[in-house]
XYZ file of C-alpha atoms in Angstrom:
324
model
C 0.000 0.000 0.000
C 1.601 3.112 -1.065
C 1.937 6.195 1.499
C -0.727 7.796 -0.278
C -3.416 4.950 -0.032
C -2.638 4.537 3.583
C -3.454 8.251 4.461
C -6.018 9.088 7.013
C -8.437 12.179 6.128
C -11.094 12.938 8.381
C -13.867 12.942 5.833
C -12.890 9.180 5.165
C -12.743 8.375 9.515
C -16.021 9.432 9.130
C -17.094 13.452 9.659
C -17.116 15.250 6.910
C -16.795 19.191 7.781
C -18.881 20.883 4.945
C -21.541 18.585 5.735
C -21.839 18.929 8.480
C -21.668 22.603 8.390
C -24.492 22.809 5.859
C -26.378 20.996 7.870
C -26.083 23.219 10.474
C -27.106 26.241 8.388
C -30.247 24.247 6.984
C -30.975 23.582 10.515
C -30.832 27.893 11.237
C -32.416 28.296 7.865
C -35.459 26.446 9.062
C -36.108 28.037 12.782
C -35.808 31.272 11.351
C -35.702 34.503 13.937
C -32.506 33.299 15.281
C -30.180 36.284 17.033
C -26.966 34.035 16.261
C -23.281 34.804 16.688
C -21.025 32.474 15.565
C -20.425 30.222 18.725
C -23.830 31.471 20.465
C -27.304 31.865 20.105
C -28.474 35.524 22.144
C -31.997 36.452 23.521
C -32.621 40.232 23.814
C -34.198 40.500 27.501
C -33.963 44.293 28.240
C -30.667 45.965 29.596
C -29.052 42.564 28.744
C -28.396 39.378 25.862
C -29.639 35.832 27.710
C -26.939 33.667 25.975
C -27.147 29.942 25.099
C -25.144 27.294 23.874
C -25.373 23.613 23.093
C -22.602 21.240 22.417
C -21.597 17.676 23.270
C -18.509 15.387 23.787
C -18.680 13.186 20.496
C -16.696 10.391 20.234
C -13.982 11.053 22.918
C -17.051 9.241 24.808
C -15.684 5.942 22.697
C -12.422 6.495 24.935
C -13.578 6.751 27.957
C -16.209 3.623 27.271
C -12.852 1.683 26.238
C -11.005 2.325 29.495
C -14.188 2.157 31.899
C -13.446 5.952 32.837
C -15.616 8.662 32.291
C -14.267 10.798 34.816
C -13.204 13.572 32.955
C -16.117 13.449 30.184
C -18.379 15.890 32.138
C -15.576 18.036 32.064
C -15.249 18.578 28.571
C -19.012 18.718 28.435
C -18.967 21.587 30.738
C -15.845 23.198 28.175
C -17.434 22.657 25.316
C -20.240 25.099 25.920
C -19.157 27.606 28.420
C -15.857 28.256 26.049
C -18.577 28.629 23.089
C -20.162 31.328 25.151
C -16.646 32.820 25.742
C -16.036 33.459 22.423
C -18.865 35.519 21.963
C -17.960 37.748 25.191
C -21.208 36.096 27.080
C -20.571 35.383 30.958
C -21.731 31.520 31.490
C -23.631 31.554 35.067
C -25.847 27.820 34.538
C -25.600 24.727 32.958
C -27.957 21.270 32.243
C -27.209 18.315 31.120
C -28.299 15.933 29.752
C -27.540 11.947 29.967
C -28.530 8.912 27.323
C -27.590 5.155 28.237
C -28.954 2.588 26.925
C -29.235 0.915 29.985
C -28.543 2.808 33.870
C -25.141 2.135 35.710
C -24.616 4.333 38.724
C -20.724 3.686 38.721
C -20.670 5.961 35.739
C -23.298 8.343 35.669
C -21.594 9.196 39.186
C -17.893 9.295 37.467
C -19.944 11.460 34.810
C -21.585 13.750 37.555
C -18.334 14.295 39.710
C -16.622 15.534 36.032
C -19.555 18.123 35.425
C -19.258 19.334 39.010
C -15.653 19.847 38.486
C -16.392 21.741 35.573
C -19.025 23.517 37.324
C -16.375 24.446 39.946
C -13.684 25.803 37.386
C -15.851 27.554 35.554
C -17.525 29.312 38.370
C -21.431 28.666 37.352
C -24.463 26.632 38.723
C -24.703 23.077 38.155
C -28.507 22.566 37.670
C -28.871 19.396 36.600
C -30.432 17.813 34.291
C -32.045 14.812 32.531
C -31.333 11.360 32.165
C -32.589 8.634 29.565
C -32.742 5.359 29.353
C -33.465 4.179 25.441
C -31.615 0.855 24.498
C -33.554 1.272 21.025
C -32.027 4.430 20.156
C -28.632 4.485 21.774
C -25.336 1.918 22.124
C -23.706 3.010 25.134
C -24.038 6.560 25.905
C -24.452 9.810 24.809
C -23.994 13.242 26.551
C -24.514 16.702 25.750
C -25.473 20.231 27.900
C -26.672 23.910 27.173
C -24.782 26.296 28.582
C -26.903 29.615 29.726
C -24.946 32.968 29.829
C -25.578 36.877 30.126
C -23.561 39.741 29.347
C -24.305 43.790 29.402
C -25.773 44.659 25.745
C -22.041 46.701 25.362
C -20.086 43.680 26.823
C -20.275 41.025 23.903
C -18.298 40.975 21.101
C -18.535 42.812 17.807
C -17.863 38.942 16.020
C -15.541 40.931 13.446
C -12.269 40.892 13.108
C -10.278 44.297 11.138
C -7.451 43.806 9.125
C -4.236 45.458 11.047
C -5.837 43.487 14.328
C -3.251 40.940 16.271
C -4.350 37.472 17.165
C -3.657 36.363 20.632
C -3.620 32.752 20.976
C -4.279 30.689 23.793
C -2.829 27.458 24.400
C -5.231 23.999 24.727
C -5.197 21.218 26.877
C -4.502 18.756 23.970
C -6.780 17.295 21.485
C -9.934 18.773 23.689
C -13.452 17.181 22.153
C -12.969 17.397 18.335
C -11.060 14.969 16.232
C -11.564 12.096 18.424
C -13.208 9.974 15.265
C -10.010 10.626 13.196
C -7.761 10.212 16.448
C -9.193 7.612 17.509
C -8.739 5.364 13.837
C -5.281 6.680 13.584
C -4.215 5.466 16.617
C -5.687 2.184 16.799
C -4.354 1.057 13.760
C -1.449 -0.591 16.105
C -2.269 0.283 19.498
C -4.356 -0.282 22.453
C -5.677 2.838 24.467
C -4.030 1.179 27.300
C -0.919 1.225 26.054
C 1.932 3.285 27.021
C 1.454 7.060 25.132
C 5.279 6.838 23.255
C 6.146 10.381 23.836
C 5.298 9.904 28.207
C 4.992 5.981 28.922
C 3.866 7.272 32.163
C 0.650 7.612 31.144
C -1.503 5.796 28.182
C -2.600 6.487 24.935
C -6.399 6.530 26.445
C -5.663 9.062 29.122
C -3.522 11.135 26.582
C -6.723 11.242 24.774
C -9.145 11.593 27.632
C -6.921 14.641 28.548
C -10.373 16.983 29.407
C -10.710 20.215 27.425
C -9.379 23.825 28.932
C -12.092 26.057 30.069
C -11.271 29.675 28.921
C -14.052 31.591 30.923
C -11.294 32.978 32.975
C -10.549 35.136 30.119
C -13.432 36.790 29.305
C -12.617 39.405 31.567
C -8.893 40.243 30.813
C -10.371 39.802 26.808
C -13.098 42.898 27.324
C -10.309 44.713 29.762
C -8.579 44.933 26.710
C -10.833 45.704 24.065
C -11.232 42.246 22.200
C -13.354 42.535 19.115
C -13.639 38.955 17.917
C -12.474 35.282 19.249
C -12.253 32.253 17.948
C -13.066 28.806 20.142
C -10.395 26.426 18.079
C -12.959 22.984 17.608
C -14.680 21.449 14.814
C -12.720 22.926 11.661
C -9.607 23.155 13.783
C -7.531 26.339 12.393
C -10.168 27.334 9.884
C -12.333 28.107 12.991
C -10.371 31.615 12.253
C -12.465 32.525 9.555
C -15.448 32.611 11.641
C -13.979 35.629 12.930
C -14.703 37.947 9.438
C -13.774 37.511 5.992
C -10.163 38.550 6.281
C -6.659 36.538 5.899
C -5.469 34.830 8.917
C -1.543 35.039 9.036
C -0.085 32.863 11.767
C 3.573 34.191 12.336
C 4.544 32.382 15.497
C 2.149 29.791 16.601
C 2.175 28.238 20.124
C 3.491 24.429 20.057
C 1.424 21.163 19.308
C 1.223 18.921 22.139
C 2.888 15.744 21.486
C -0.571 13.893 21.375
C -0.721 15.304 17.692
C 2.358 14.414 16.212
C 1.476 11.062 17.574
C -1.955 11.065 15.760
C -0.029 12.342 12.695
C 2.634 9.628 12.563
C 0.056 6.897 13.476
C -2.489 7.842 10.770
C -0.247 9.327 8.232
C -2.354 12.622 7.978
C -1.165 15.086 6.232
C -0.066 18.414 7.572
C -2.862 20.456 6.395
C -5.917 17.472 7.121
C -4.002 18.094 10.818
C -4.457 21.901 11.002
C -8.308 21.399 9.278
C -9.272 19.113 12.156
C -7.675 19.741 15.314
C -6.513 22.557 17.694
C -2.721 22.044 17.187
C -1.858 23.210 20.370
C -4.184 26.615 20.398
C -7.498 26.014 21.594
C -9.135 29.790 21.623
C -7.500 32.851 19.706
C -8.685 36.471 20.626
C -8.532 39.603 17.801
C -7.694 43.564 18.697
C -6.020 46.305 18.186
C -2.057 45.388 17.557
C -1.685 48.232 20.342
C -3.512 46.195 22.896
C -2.229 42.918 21.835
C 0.803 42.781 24.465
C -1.062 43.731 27.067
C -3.701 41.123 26.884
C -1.057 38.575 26.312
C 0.911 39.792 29.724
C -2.432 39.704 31.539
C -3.391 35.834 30.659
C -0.899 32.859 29.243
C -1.956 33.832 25.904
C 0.694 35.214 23.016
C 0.728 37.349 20.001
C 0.479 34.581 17.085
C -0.263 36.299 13.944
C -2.403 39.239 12.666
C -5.775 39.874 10.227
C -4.353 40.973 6.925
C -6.689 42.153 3.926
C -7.334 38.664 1.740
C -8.640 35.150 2.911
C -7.552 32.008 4.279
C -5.297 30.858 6.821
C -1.609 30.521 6.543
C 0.152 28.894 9.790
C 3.295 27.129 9.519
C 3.964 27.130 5.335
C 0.246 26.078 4.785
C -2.546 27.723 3.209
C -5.979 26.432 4.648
């Protein structure tokens, strides 16, 4: 089999992004009346926007099934929405979930439980529980997914647009957070185990390498308006073409932050190419802020974040020799 024919793409794992995304437009097309930012749906109530977003964990679920640990899953349930909120300058104060099994276990709908309430914790909101379902007809194992609730002063959220001239602050991830996981997941089984010793650190597995939950960013949100943020980018589904969600500009990425080892791993194991890589995963950067170049330094002092790259007149997204 030449190199070629042995390539994994995404698309072939199984998600295919521009489906998927038109999909999610038809879906918008049809409701109709829909106040929608990029990463957030927002309610007009008065003096303020009632923000809400709606995500789940996908796949990385498959992980945690394999290794009988779902400790960490409610986490990156938790992530998943309040960082969507984030981005559009919304303050997440509550949270549901909810649950599907196919059949009850309380070992890990408690493992599940004490992950959202760590969540809960970091991200400093109300855990209000949620709803659980038991369907063995419709689902194989488990399924879980939240909504996120947030507010934020009308003059608090985020214009959405980026200006050419702006900086791009990037924030680093955790690792491979909760998008991916259907190509990571192929490429590494081809010759592994999850519970085999993770190459790069045999102190820890492939599975929990994976299982790695994903960064919360709400702890920015107020350093990000501090400093006069216009636009920011939550780094999932797309991976670095998330940037163009942030205007139609050119994204230049001069000096990116550095790619856990958990995706050169991927990489090597599923001989992806560099640009499927960049397309589908975070890389390292899970949430990238634009502003004025002025402000730039100041936001990166203020947080662990860095001046990457900057909006240029154009399209696309060049990081690291590629063109997106």
């Amino acid at each position: 089999m030449s190199d070629d024919e042995d390539r994994l793409t995404y698309s072939e794992a199984g998600v295919d992004i521009e489906e998927s995304e038109a999909a999610t437009a038809a879906l918008l097309d049809a409701v109709g009346n829909v106040v929608d930012t990029e990463y957030a749906g927002l309610l007009d109530i008065g003096d303020r926007f009632l923000g809400l977003a709606t995500d789940g964990v996908g796949t990385k679920l498959l992980v945690a099934e394999a290794l009988g640990d779902y400790s960490t899953v409610g986490i990156d349930c938790m992530a998943m929405n309040a960082n969507d909120l984030v981005a559009a300058g919304v303050e997440p104060v509550a949270f549901v979930d909810y649950l599907a099994v196919d059949e009850p276990s309380e070992e890990f709908a408690e493992q599940v439980g004490d992950g959202l309430a760590a969540g809960a914790e970091e991200a400093g909101l109300a855990l209000l529980g949620g709803e659980t379902a038991v369907m063995p007809d419709v689902i194989d194992g488990l399924d879980l997914a939240g909504t996120c609730a947030g507010l934020a002063p009308k003059d608090a959220t985020f214009d959405g647009d980026a200006e050419p001239g702006d900086a791009l602050v990037g924030f680093p991830s955790s690792g491979i957070h909760s998008n991916g996981l259907t190509l990571a997941r192929e490429a590494v089984t081809r010759e592994h185990e999850y519970d085999d010793p993770f190459p790069p650190n045999p102190d820890r597995t492939i599975g929990e390498e994976l299982l790695e939950p994903t960064r919360l960013y709400t702890d920015l949100l107020g350093p990000m308006r501090e400093h006069g943020v216009r636009a920011a980018a939550h780094v999932t589904g797309g991976g670095w073409t998330n940037l163009e969600r942030l205007g139609e500009h050119r994204y230049e990425i001069t000096d990116p932050l550095p790619a856990q080892d958990v995706f050169g791993f991927v990489q090597r194991e599923g001989n992806v190419t560099d640009e499927e890589m960049h397309r589908t995963f975070n890389m390292g950067t899970g949430f990238v802020a634009a502003l004025d170049a002025e402000d730039a330094d100041a936001l990166a002092d203020a947080t662990d974040g860095r001046v990457i790259g900057e909006v240029q007149e154009g399209d696309g997204v060049a990081i690291r020799g590629l063109e997106l």
